[in-house]
mmCIF file of C-alpha atoms in Angstrom:
data_model
loop_
_atom_site.group_PDB
_atom_site.id
_atom_site.type_symbol
_atom_site.label_atom_id
_atom_site.label_comp_id
_atom_site.label_asym_id
_atom_site.label_seq_id
_atom_site.Cartn_x
_atom_site.Cartn_y
_atom_site.Cartn_z
ATOM 1 C CA MET A 1 32.572 -75.231 69.887
ATOM 2 C CA ASN A 2 35.039 -76.483 72.476
ATOM 3 C CA GLN A 3 37.042 -73.425 73.503
ATOM 4 C CA GLN A 4 39.613 -75.334 75.557
ATOM 5 C CA VAL A 5 42.695 -74.601 73.482
ATOM 6 C CA THR A 6 46.277 -74.014 74.505
ATOM 7 C CA ALA A 7 48.002 -70.656 74.263
ATOM 8 C CA SER A 8 50.100 -71.906 71.351
ATOM 9 C CA GLN A 9 47.010 -73.143 69.504
ATOM 10 C CA ARG A 10 45.314 -69.806 70.059
ATOM 11 C CA GLN A 11 48.403 -68.038 68.749
ATOM 12 C CA GLU A 12 48.352 -70.266 65.667
ATOM 13 C CA LEU A 13 44.769 -69.165 65.015
ATOM 14 C CA TRP A 14 45.710 -65.521 65.640
ATOM 15 C CA ASP A 15 48.447 -65.809 62.997
ATOM 16 C CA ILE A 16 45.864 -66.939 60.440
ATOM 17 C CA PHE A 17 43.435 -64.120 61.191
ATOM 18 C CA GLN A 18 46.257 -61.584 61.239
ATOM 19 C CA LYS A 19 46.769 -62.088 57.500
ATOM 20 C CA ALA A 20 43.111 -61.471 56.689
ATOM 21 C CA PRO A 21 42.212 -58.058 55.213
ATOM 22 C CA LYS A 22 40.053 -56.160 57.685
ATOM 23 C CA PRO A 23 38.025 -52.973 57.959
ATOM 24 C CA GLN A 24 37.932 -51.086 61.267
ATOM 25 C CA LEU A 25 34.948 -48.777 61.620
ATOM 26 C CA HIS A 26 34.695 -48.004 65.330
ATOM 27 C CA LEU A 27 37.954 -46.718 66.790
ATOM 28 C CA HIS A 28 38.433 -43.700 69.056
ATOM 29 C CA LEU A 29 41.604 -41.676 68.572
ATOM 30 C CA ASP A 30 42.184 -40.797 72.218
ATOM 31 C CA GLY A 31 41.484 -44.316 73.475
ATOM 32 C CA SER A 32 43.778 -45.990 70.933
ATOM 33 C CA LEU A 33 47.184 -44.405 71.485
ATOM 34 C CA SER A 34 50.281 -46.590 71.543
ATOM 35 C CA PHE A 35 52.848 -46.716 74.323
ATOM 36 C CA ASN A 36 55.553 -45.455 71.954
ATOM 37 C CA PHE A 37 53.469 -42.494 70.865
ATOM 38 C CA ILE A 38 52.582 -41.543 74.448
ATOM 39 C CA MET A 39 56.206 -41.670 75.584
ATOM 40 C CA LYS A 40 57.281 -39.379 72.726
ATOM 41 C CA ALA A 41 54.348 -37.034 73.241
ATOM 42 C CA ALA A 42 55.032 -36.980 76.997
ATOM 43 C CA LYS A 43 58.460 -35.471 76.335
ATOM 44 C CA ARG A 44 56.890 -32.790 74.164
ATOM 45 C CA LEU A 45 54.279 -32.134 76.850
ATOM 46 C CA GLN A 46 56.913 -31.738 79.567
ATOM 47 C CA SER A 47 58.878 -29.331 77.383
ATOM 48 C CA ARG A 48 55.743 -27.175 77.073
ATOM 49 C CA LYS A 49 54.644 -27.645 80.673
ATOM 50 C CA PRO A 50 57.623 -28.552 82.903
ATOM 51 C CA GLU A 51 55.396 -28.496 85.985
ATOM 52 C CA GLU A 52 53.000 -31.118 84.568
ATOM 53 C CA GLU A 53 53.018 -34.522 86.288
ATOM 54 C CA VAL A 54 52.504 -36.936 83.403
ATOM 55 C CA PHE A 55 52.192 -40.224 85.282
ATOM 56 C CA GLU A 56 51.919 -41.049 88.950
ATOM 57 C CA LYS A 57 54.621 -39.510 91.088
ATOM 58 C CA ASN A 58 57.999 -41.197 90.592
ATOM 59 C CA TRP A 59 56.518 -43.815 88.265
ATOM 60 C CA ILE A 60 56.851 -44.320 84.514
ATOM 61 C CA PRO A 61 55.453 -47.412 82.721
ATOM 62 C CA LYS A 62 58.095 -49.666 81.205
ATOM 63 C CA ASN A 63 55.915 -50.958 78.364
ATOM 64 C CA GLU A 64 52.431 -50.899 76.878
ATOM 65 C CA GLU A 65 51.164 -53.690 79.125
ATOM 66 C CA GLU A 66 52.054 -51.735 82.279
ATOM 67 C CA LEU A 67 50.414 -48.638 80.822
ATOM 68 C CA PHE A 68 47.278 -50.612 79.919
ATOM 69 C CA LEU A 69 46.964 -52.142 83.398
ATOM 70 C CA TRP A 70 47.432 -48.755 85.074
ATOM 71 C CA LEU A 71 44.724 -47.184 82.920
ATOM 72 C CA ALA A 72 42.456 -50.220 83.410
ATOM 73 C CA LYS A 73 42.764 -49.696 87.171
ATOM 74 C CA ILE A 74 41.692 -46.076 86.776
ATOM 75 C CA THR A 75 38.741 -47.110 84.606
ATOM 76 C CA ASN A 76 37.702 -49.762 87.115
ATOM 77 C CA GLU A 77 37.694 -47.161 89.867
ATOM 78 C CA ASP A 78 35.396 -44.993 87.753
ATOM 79 C CA VAL A 79 33.101 -47.961 87.051
ATOM 80 C CA ASN A 80 32.832 -48.692 90.764
ATOM 81 C CA SER A 81 31.840 -45.079 91.416
ATOM 82 C CA HIS A 82 28.844 -45.367 89.046
ATOM 83 C CA PHE A 83 30.856 -44.377 85.961
ATOM 84 C CA LYS A 84 29.077 -41.064 85.422
ATOM 85 C CA ALA A 85 30.871 -38.475 83.325
ATOM 86 C CA GLU A 86 30.503 -35.083 84.949
ATOM 87 C CA GLU A 87 29.067 -32.250 82.882
ATOM 88 C CA CYS A 88 31.614 -30.779 80.443
ATOM 89 C CA ASP A 89 34.071 -33.518 81.384
ATOM 90 C CA ASN A 90 35.139 -36.996 80.352
ATOM 91 C CA TRP A 91 36.286 -40.140 82.171
ATOM 92 C CA ARG A 92 39.738 -39.993 83.763
ATOM 93 C CA ALA A 93 41.496 -42.509 81.502
ATOM 94 C CA PHE A 94 40.460 -40.509 78.447
ATOM 95 C CA ASN A 95 41.490 -37.249 80.110
ATOM 96 C CA PHE A 96 44.925 -38.755 80.642
ATOM 97 C CA CYS A 97 45.249 -39.768 76.987
ATOM 98 C CA ASN A 98 44.029 -36.416 75.736
ATOM 99 C CA LYS A 99 46.908 -34.629 77.453
ATOM 100 C CA PHE A 100 49.006 -35.907 74.550
ATOM 101 C CA LEU A 101 46.651 -34.683 71.827
ATOM 102 C CA GLN A 102 46.730 -30.910 72.208
ATOM 103 C CA THR A 103 48.988 -29.782 69.364
ATOM 104 C CA LYS A 104 48.839 -30.167 65.602
ATOM 105 C CA GLU A 105 52.007 -32.288 65.715
ATOM 106 C CA ASP A 106 50.511 -34.627 68.322
ATOM 107 C CA LEU A 107 47.281 -35.093 66.371
ATOM 108 C CA ILE A 108 49.003 -35.769 63.063
ATOM 109 C CA GLU A 109 51.474 -38.209 64.590
ATOM 110 C CA ALA A 110 48.846 -40.061 66.650
ATOM 111 C CA THR A 111 46.598 -40.523 63.628
ATOM 112 C CA PHE A 112 49.433 -41.772 61.441
ATOM 113 C CA ASP A 113 50.649 -44.083 64.223
ATOM 114 C CA ILE A 114 47.226 -45.742 64.513
ATOM 115 C CA MET A 115 47.014 -46.197 60.747
ATOM 116 C CA HIS A 116 50.547 -47.594 60.640
ATOM 117 C CA ARG A 117 49.910 -50.129 63.404
ATOM 118 C CA GLY A 118 46.554 -51.060 61.931
ATOM 119 C CA HIS A 119 47.937 -51.814 58.506
ATOM 120 C CA ASP A 120 51.328 -53.301 59.337
ATOM 121 C CA GLU A 121 50.306 -55.316 62.403
ATOM 122 C CA HIS A 122 46.727 -56.327 61.521
ATOM 123 C CA ASN A 123 46.260 -55.890 57.763
ATOM 124 C CA ILE A 124 43.613 -53.159 58.135
ATOM 125 C CA ASN A 125 43.131 -51.537 54.745
ATOM 126 C CA TYR A 126 40.005 -49.519 55.529
ATOM 127 C CA LEU A 127 39.874 -47.449 58.707
ATOM 128 C CA GLU A 128 37.625 -44.816 60.253
ATOM 129 C CA ILE A 129 39.009 -42.889 63.246
ATOM 130 C CA ARG A 130 36.640 -40.893 65.450
ATOM 131 C CA PHE A 131 37.307 -38.149 67.973
ATOM 132 C CA ALA A 132 35.672 -35.230 69.808
ATOM 133 C CA PRO A 133 37.379 -31.975 68.728
ATOM 134 C CA VAL A 134 36.414 -30.176 71.950
ATOM 135 C CA LEU A 135 38.763 -32.452 73.906
ATOM 136 C CA HIS A 136 41.781 -31.250 71.921
ATOM 137 C CA THR A 137 41.393 -27.482 72.390
ATOM 138 C CA LEU A 138 42.994 -27.177 75.829
ATOM 139 C CA GLU A 139 46.175 -25.518 74.540
ATOM 140 C CA GLY A 140 44.721 -23.120 72.014
ATOM 141 C CA LEU A 141 43.708 -25.127 68.941
ATOM 142 C CA THR A 142 40.263 -24.413 67.534
ATOM 143 C CA GLU A 143 37.901 -27.286 66.750
ATOM 144 C CA GLU A 144 38.388 -26.593 63.037
ATOM 145 C CA GLU A 145 42.165 -26.779 63.434
ATOM 146 C CA VAL A 146 41.804 -30.071 65.315
ATOM 147 C CA ILE A 147 39.698 -31.589 62.538
ATOM 148 C CA HIS A 148 42.134 -30.484 59.847
ATOM 149 C CA ALA A 149 45.119 -31.820 61.820
ATOM 150 C CA VAL A 150 43.589 -35.298 62.174
ATOM 151 C CA GLY A 151 42.622 -35.158 58.509
ATOM 152 C CA GLU A 152 46.194 -34.266 57.619
ATOM 153 C CA GLY A 153 47.476 -37.198 59.639
ATOM 154 C CA PHE A 154 45.096 -39.496 57.798
ATOM 155 C CA GLU A 155 46.200 -38.172 54.403
ATOM 156 C CA LYS A 156 49.800 -38.710 55.449
ATOM 157 C CA GLY A 157 49.000 -42.362 56.121
ATOM 158 C CA VAL A 158 47.157 -42.849 52.841
ATOM 159 C CA GLN A 159 50.043 -41.304 50.887
ATOM 160 C CA HIS A 160 52.625 -43.373 52.784
ATOM 161 C CA TRP A 161 51.122 -46.659 51.582
ATOM 162 C CA LYS A 162 50.333 -45.264 48.162
ATOM 163 C CA ASP A 163 54.055 -44.569 47.724
ATOM 164 C CA LEU A 164 54.638 -48.240 48.603
ATOM 165 C CA GLY A 165 52.102 -49.383 46.026
ATOM 166 C CA LYS A 166 49.448 -50.266 48.603
ATOM 167 C CA HIS A 167 45.887 -49.040 49.063
ATOM 168 C CA VAL A 168 44.651 -47.871 52.464
ATOM 169 C CA ASP A 169 41.447 -45.867 52.642
ATOM 170 C CA GLY A 170 38.957 -44.420 55.102
ATOM 171 C CA GLY A 171 38.568 -41.185 56.993
ATOM 172 C CA ILE A 172 37.486 -39.485 60.199
ATOM 173 C CA ILE A 173 34.271 -39.279 62.195
ATOM 174 C CA ILE A 174 33.562 -36.176 64.274
ATOM 175 C CA CYS A 175 32.046 -36.754 67.729
ATOM 176 C CA ALA A 176 30.022 -34.634 70.089
ATOM 177 C CA LEU A 177 29.977 -35.785 73.711
ATOM 178 C CA ARG A 178 26.824 -36.458 75.711
ATOM 179 C CA SER A 179 28.252 -34.891 78.864
ATOM 180 C CA PHE A 180 28.707 -31.537 77.100
ATOM 181 C CA PRO A 181 25.850 -29.101 76.344
ATOM 182 C CA VAL A 182 23.479 -29.884 73.488
ATOM 183 C CA SER A 183 24.395 -26.491 72.057
ATOM 184 C CA ASP A 184 27.973 -27.741 71.601
ATOM 185 C CA ALA A 185 26.711 -30.634 69.474
ATOM 186 C CA ILE A 186 24.577 -28.294 67.369
ATOM 187 C CA ASN A 187 27.505 -25.916 66.820
ATOM 188 C CA LEU A 188 29.754 -28.841 65.887
ATOM 189 C CA VAL A 189 27.301 -29.947 63.192
ATOM 190 C CA LYS A 190 27.255 -26.371 61.862
ATOM 191 C CA LYS A 191 31.050 -26.376 61.671
ATOM 192 C CA MET A 192 31.043 -29.731 59.902
ATOM 193 C CA SER A 193 28.662 -28.350 57.296
ATOM 194 C CA THR A 194 31.247 -25.736 56.327
ATOM 195 C CA ILE A 195 34.361 -27.938 56.383
ATOM 196 C CA LYS A 196 35.213 -29.247 52.927
ATOM 197 C CA HIS A 197 37.722 -31.940 53.805
ATOM 198 C CA GLU A 198 37.315 -35.208 51.928
ATOM 199 C CA ARG A 199 38.347 -37.286 54.929
ATOM 200 C CA VAL A 200 35.509 -35.948 57.131
ATOM 201 C CA LEU A 201 32.955 -38.727 56.784
ATOM 202 C CA ALA A 202 30.280 -38.594 59.463
ATOM 203 C CA PHE A 203 28.956 -37.287 62.787
ATOM 204 C CA ASP A 204 28.636 -39.232 66.045
ATOM 205 C CA ILE A 205 27.433 -38.624 69.587
ATOM 206 C CA ALA A 206 29.485 -40.607 72.094
ATOM 207 C CA GLY A 207 30.178 -40.795 75.815
ATOM 208 C CA ASP A 208 28.033 -41.488 78.856
ATOM 209 C CA GLU A 209 24.949 -43.174 77.384
ATOM 210 C CA GLY A 210 23.378 -44.118 80.684
ATOM 211 C CA ASN A 211 23.150 -40.629 82.152
ATOM 212 C CA TYR A 212 22.674 -38.482 79.031
ATOM 213 C CA PRO A 213 19.896 -39.848 76.768
ATOM 214 C CA LEU A 214 20.246 -39.412 73.027
ATOM 215 C CA ARG A 215 16.748 -37.923 72.888
ATOM 216 C CA GLU A 216 18.165 -34.722 74.378
ATOM 217 C CA PHE A 217 20.227 -34.232 71.199
ATOM 218 C CA LYS A 218 17.392 -34.466 68.666
ATOM 219 C CA GLU A 219 17.961 -30.924 67.413
ATOM 220 C CA ALA A 220 21.581 -31.737 66.529
ATOM 221 C CA LEU A 221 20.492 -34.943 64.770
ATOM 222 C CA GLN A 222 17.829 -33.115 62.775
ATOM 223 C CA LEU A 223 20.354 -30.467 61.747
ATOM 224 C CA ALA A 224 22.807 -33.131 60.602
ATOM 225 C CA ASN A 225 20.081 -34.593 58.407
ATOM 226 C CA GLU A 226 19.267 -31.181 56.962
ATOM 227 C CA CYS A 227 22.959 -30.628 56.178
ATOM 228 C CA GLY A 228 23.288 -34.026 54.500
ATOM 229 C CA ILE A 229 25.823 -35.264 57.060
ATOM 230 C CA ASP A 230 26.010 -39.043 57.543
ATOM 231 C CA MET A 231 25.684 -40.341 61.089
ATOM 232 C CA THR A 232 26.787 -43.275 63.197
ATOM 233 C CA LEU A 233 25.541 -42.920 66.765
ATOM 234 C CA HIS A 234 26.543 -44.647 69.994
ATOM 235 C CA ALA A 235 23.381 -46.413 71.142
ATOM 236 C CA GLY A 236 22.581 -49.595 73.016
ATOM 237 C CA GLU A 237 26.094 -49.895 74.454
ATOM 238 C CA TRP A 238 25.072 -49.756 78.112
ATOM 239 C CA SER A 239 22.862 -52.258 79.898
ATOM 240 C CA GLU A 240 19.183 -51.874 79.084
ATOM 241 C CA LYS A 241 18.475 -53.608 82.404
ATOM 242 C CA LEU A 242 20.141 -50.832 84.404
ATOM 243 C CA HIS A 243 19.137 -47.760 82.379
ATOM 244 C CA ASP A 244 15.625 -47.105 81.076
ATOM 245 C CA SER A 245 16.774 -44.913 78.176
ATOM 246 C CA ILE A 246 19.019 -47.422 76.372
ATOM 247 C CA ILE A 247 16.489 -49.007 73.994
ATOM 248 C CA ASP A 248 15.068 -45.569 73.337
ATOM 249 C CA ASN A 249 18.546 -44.383 72.342
ATOM 250 C CA ILE A 250 18.550 -46.956 69.531
ATOM 251 C CA LYS A 251 15.039 -45.907 68.486
ATOM 252 C CA VAL A 252 16.078 -42.250 68.343
ATOM 253 C CA ALA A 253 19.184 -43.097 66.306
ATOM 254 C CA VAL A 254 17.241 -45.174 63.766
ATOM 255 C CA HIS A 255 14.374 -42.673 63.575
ATOM 256 C CA HIS A 256 16.769 -39.804 62.844
ATOM 257 C CA GLY A 257 18.492 -41.586 60.001
ATOM 258 C CA SER A 258 21.688 -42.910 61.551
ATOM 259 C CA LYS A 259 23.187 -45.286 59.005
ATOM 260 C CA ARG A 260 25.101 -47.199 61.665
ATOM 261 C CA ILE A 261 24.720 -47.921 65.381
ATOM 262 C CA GLY A 262 27.772 -47.981 67.625
ATOM 263 C CA HIS A 263 27.644 -51.140 69.790
ATOM 264 C CA GLY A 264 23.902 -51.890 69.759
ATOM 265 C CA VAL A 265 24.241 -54.621 72.406
ATOM 266 C CA ALA A 266 20.784 -53.823 73.809
ATOM 267 C CA LEU A 267 19.188 -55.104 70.604
ATOM 268 C CA ARG A 268 19.411 -58.502 72.328
ATOM 269 C CA SER A 269 16.281 -57.481 74.270
ATOM 270 C CA VAL A 270 14.283 -56.341 71.231
ATOM 271 C CA ASP A 271 11.953 -58.984 69.802
ATOM 272 C CA HIS A 272 12.274 -59.664 66.085
ATOM 273 C CA THR A 273 8.632 -58.625 65.632
ATOM 274 C CA ASP A 274 9.158 -55.263 67.329
ATOM 275 C CA GLU A 275 8.702 -52.130 65.244
ATOM 276 C CA LEU A 276 12.301 -51.117 66.008
ATOM 277 C CA MET A 277 13.645 -54.262 64.347
ATOM 278 C CA THR A 278 11.403 -53.681 61.351
ATOM 279 C CA HIS A 279 12.776 -50.162 60.952
ATOM 280 C CA LEU A 280 16.356 -51.337 61.515
ATOM 281 C CA GLN A 281 16.008 -53.818 58.656
ATOM 282 C CA ALA A 282 13.991 -51.544 56.359
ATOM 283 C CA LYS A 283 16.484 -48.689 56.695
ATOM 284 C CA ASN A 284 19.463 -51.008 56.201
ATOM 285 C CA VAL A 285 21.116 -49.893 59.452
ATOM 286 C CA PHE A 286 24.468 -51.496 60.292
ATOM 287 C CA VAL A 287 25.690 -52.323 63.807
ATOM 288 C CA GLU A 288 29.346 -51.803 64.770
ATOM 289 C CA VAL A 289 30.201 -54.666 67.144
ATOM 290 C CA ASN A 290 32.960 -54.220 69.761
ATOM 291 C CA LEU A 291 33.365 -57.536 71.599
ATOM 292 C CA THR A 292 36.181 -56.890 74.072
ATOM 293 C CA SER A 293 34.993 -53.389 74.861
ATOM 294 C CA ASN A 294 31.494 -54.693 75.640
ATOM 295 C CA VAL A 295 32.772 -57.472 77.923
ATOM 296 C CA SER A 296 35.074 -55.017 79.741
ATOM 297 C CA ASP A 297 32.117 -54.084 81.932
ATOM 298 C CA PRO A 298 30.268 -57.279 82.958
ATOM 299 C CA ARG A 299 27.181 -55.228 83.758
ATOM 300 C CA ASN A 300 26.807 -54.718 80.007
ATOM 301 C CA VAL A 301 27.963 -58.143 78.767
ATOM 302 C CA PRO A 302 29.058 -60.737 81.372
ATOM 303 C CA SER A 303 31.302 -62.773 79.042
ATOM 304 C CA PHE A 304 32.256 -63.364 75.414
ATOM 305 C CA GLU A 305 30.086 -66.481 75.424
ATOM 306 C CA GLU A 306 27.095 -64.314 76.385
ATOM 307 C CA HIS A 307 27.705 -61.623 73.784
ATOM 308 C CA PRO A 308 24.711 -61.262 71.431
ATOM 309 C CA LEU A 309 26.862 -61.348 68.278
ATOM 310 C CA PRO A 310 25.726 -64.877 67.253
ATOM 311 C CA SER A 311 22.072 -63.936 67.727
ATOM 312 C CA PHE A 312 22.633 -60.780 65.661
ATOM 313 C CA LEU A 313 23.806 -62.951 62.785
ATOM 314 C CA GLU A 314 20.886 -65.363 63.203
ATOM 315 C CA ARG A 315 18.450 -62.422 63.108
ATOM 316 C CA ASN A 316 20.112 -60.933 60.014
ATOM 317 C CA ILE A 317 21.294 -57.817 61.812
ATOM 318 C CA LYS A 318 24.020 -56.342 59.619
ATOM 319 C CA VAL A 319 27.258 -56.553 61.625
ATOM 320 C CA ALA A 320 29.717 -53.933 60.379
ATOM 321 C CA GLY A 321 33.075 -55.466 61.236
ATOM 322 C CA LEU A 322 34.628 -56.489 64.534
ATOM 323 C CA ASN A 323 35.976 -53.322 66.083
ATOM 324 C CA VAL A 324 38.244 -52.435 68.988
ATOM 325 C CA ASP A 325 36.489 -49.240 70.140
ATOM 326 C CA ASN A 326 39.505 -48.136 72.206
ATOM 327 C CA TRP A 327 42.665 -49.983 71.250
ATOM 328 C CA LEU A 328 44.525 -48.973 74.428
ATOM 329 C CA LEU A 329 41.701 -48.658 76.942
ATOM 330 C CA ALA A 330 39.240 -51.455 76.090
ATOM 331 C CA GLY A 331 39.593 -54.653 78.090
ATOM 332 C CA ASN A 332 40.959 -55.411 81.543
ATOM 333 C CA LYS A 333 43.447 -57.669 83.319
ATOM 334 C CA ASP A 334 40.984 -60.590 83.367
ATOM 335 C CA ILE A 335 39.914 -60.690 79.701
ATOM 336 C CA GLY A 336 42.942 -59.035 78.147
ATOM 337 C CA ARG A 337 43.122 -56.171 75.688
ATOM 338 C CA ALA A 338 41.186 -55.313 72.563
ATOM 339 C CA GLU A 339 43.158 -55.519 69.334
ATOM 340 C CA PRO A 340 41.943 -55.923 65.739
ATOM 341 C CA THR A 341 43.060 -59.496 65.041
ATOM 342 C CA GLY A 342 42.134 -60.738 68.503
ATOM 343 C CA GLU A 343 38.510 -59.686 68.008
ATOM 344 C CA PHE A 344 38.205 -62.284 65.239
ATOM 345 C CA VAL A 345 39.863 -64.940 67.383
ATOM 346 C CA ARG A 346 37.438 -64.264 70.220
ATOM 347 C CA ALA A 347 34.431 -64.281 67.895
ATOM 348 C CA PHE A 348 35.494 -67.681 66.531
ATOM 349 C CA LEU A 349 36.591 -69.406 69.734
ATOM 350 C CA ASP A 350 34.519 -67.746 72.429
ATOM 351 C CA CYS A 351 31.359 -66.692 70.589
ATOM 352 C CA GLY A 352 31.140 -69.662 68.233
ATOM 353 C CA VAL A 353 30.969 -67.639 65.012
ATOM 354 C CA THR A 354 31.960 -69.668 61.935
ATOM 355 C CA SER A 355 34.781 -68.846 59.531
ATOM 356 C CA LYS A 356 32.272 -68.103 56.757
ATOM 357 C CA GLN A 357 30.300 -65.783 59.035
ATOM 358 C CA LEU A 358 33.502 -63.943 59.930
ATOM 359 C CA SER A 359 34.298 -63.367 56.261
ATOM 360 C CA GLU A 360 30.785 -61.962 55.813
ATOM 361 C CA ILE A 361 31.279 -59.688 58.837
ATOM 362 C CA ALA A 362 34.456 -58.337 57.234
ATOM 363 C CA LYS A 363 32.656 -57.845 53.911
ATOM 364 C CA THR A 364 29.766 -56.060 55.615
ATOM 365 C CA GLY A 365 32.276 -53.787 57.349
ATOM 366 C CA TYR A 366 33.668 -52.705 53.991
ATOM 367 C CA ILE A 367 30.177 -52.168 52.581
ATOM 368 C CA ALA A 368 29.176 -50.078 55.606
ATOM 369 C CA GLY A 369 32.156 -47.728 55.269
ATOM 370 C CA PHE A 370 31.211 -44.089 54.810
ATOM 371 C CA ARG A 371 34.013 -43.648 52.273
ATOM 372 C CA ASN A 372 32.277 -46.010 49.793
ATOM 373 C CA VAL A 373 34.917 -48.698 49.449
ATOM 374 C CA SER A 374 35.431 -49.663 45.810
ATOM 375 C CA GLU A 375 34.035 -52.996 44.624
ATOM 376 C CA SER A 376 37.512 -54.066 43.513
ATOM 377 C CA ILE A 377 38.919 -53.615 47.030
ATOM 378 C CA ILE A 378 36.069 -55.660 48.510
ATOM 379 C CA LYS A 379 36.432 -58.323 45.826
ATOM 380 C CA ASP A 380 40.181 -58.648 46.403
ATOM 381 C CA ALA A 381 39.705 -58.863 50.170
ATOM 382 C CA MET A 382 37.013 -61.527 49.869
ATOM 383 C CA GLU A 383 39.113 -63.580 47.490
ATOM 384 C CA ILE A 384 41.841 -63.727 50.139
ATOM 385 C CA TRP A 385 39.274 -64.732 52.757
ATOM 386 C CA GLU A 386 37.778 -67.433 50.523
ATOM 387 C CA SER A 387 40.985 -68.887 49.088
ATOM 388 C CA GLU A 388 43.365 -68.548 52.062
ATOM 389 C CA ILE A 389 41.806 -67.579 55.376
ATOM 390 C CA ILE A 390 38.678 -69.731 55.568
ATOM 391 C CA PRO A 391 40.444 -72.979 54.508
ATOM 392 C CA LYS A 392 43.203 -72.376 57.071
ATOM 393 C CA ILE A 393 40.714 -71.607 59.849
ATOM 394 C CA ASP A 394 38.668 -74.702 59.044
ATOM 395 C CA GLY A 395 41.885 -76.728 58.889
ATOM 396 C CA TRP A 396 42.885 -75.386 62.275
ATOM 397 C CA LYS A 397 39.468 -76.336 63.648
ATOM 398 C CA GLU A 398 39.689 -79.842 62.223
ATOM 399 C CA LYS A 399 43.153 -80.295 63.687
ATOM 400 C CA HIS A 400 42.558 -78.931 67.164
ATOM 401 C CA LEU A 401 38.817 -79.196 67.847
ATOM 402 C CA SER A 402 37.730 -82.317 65.994
ATOM 403 C CA GLN A 403 37.820 -84.238 69.283
ATOM 404 C CA GLY A 404 35.443 -81.728 70.832
#
């Protein structure tokens, strides 16, 4: 496909995709905060800790774009210093965001804010939000209290749209972090096994994949299986050419029963005859694709045109939606930001995925949801795709790209 389109033509395409019903399965709470939420939470933080310097000295961002570029600069500095998360720590941009997620009020409001923006701005009607409870205990909350607060925020969102006669569904995914002790992950699984909250859907291990192999967490994965806890695990996100453990991370995830793989970019290097691919297909494992997040670091994926998404579809890898990963933090000044509608635009224009394939990606996202999306919701969403979205996309293509 000829990707040489004007900004106005791209916006026209964005407007079409914006109206399409979408699932969002891979979204981190701390990396997806809005500018408005942060500014409100910053005032609450300063009232609790007057001595705290929220932003750089004598500087406050004027809007979300300034905030994004400032955080992107911090992330780039970390990338250039080998991007290793220190033990019992996280990357600096996430540490900044987590300053605003240390009270029950903050957690409830942040969760509701993400749901509100997702639905009203991008027509997301199924959403899974993931977070690491340990990162939200710095001011006295327990991990159990953190989980219940995010769950309460999610319920608030569901009820809000229910009162308006609309259906929004989903839940929360609880993460352990690779840079924290394995014992923390094991204890988190034990806590999850005792929490009876209907919005708690699954367990994940996230963070620094290159320096903390998933194999080290096998005991936590085995325990999750024994407790009947569903899993989606970050694996294959980092470059398999730079880190020897990346392909093995996917193997460990599939072997231990993970129903979904977060990112899975490294599958591009696995031959279709390989035993790993056989197991991936046989176990019906879904892959959560995050285009903009993957291209943020060119060491992982150099460009959208080089993203393996099209080859995934050709090889019948089940792509579970187009996800933002971190709505605020993913992207950079060169490629722009990640946002739910834009991921579909980039897949169509820059990756060459067809309108029909995009509708199937959305459908697969719904099917892969841990909440078990009802058949009627999927049917209604697909009817909109088939009757409205696909014809408009194909019409847009005929109008603007027929010469190409």
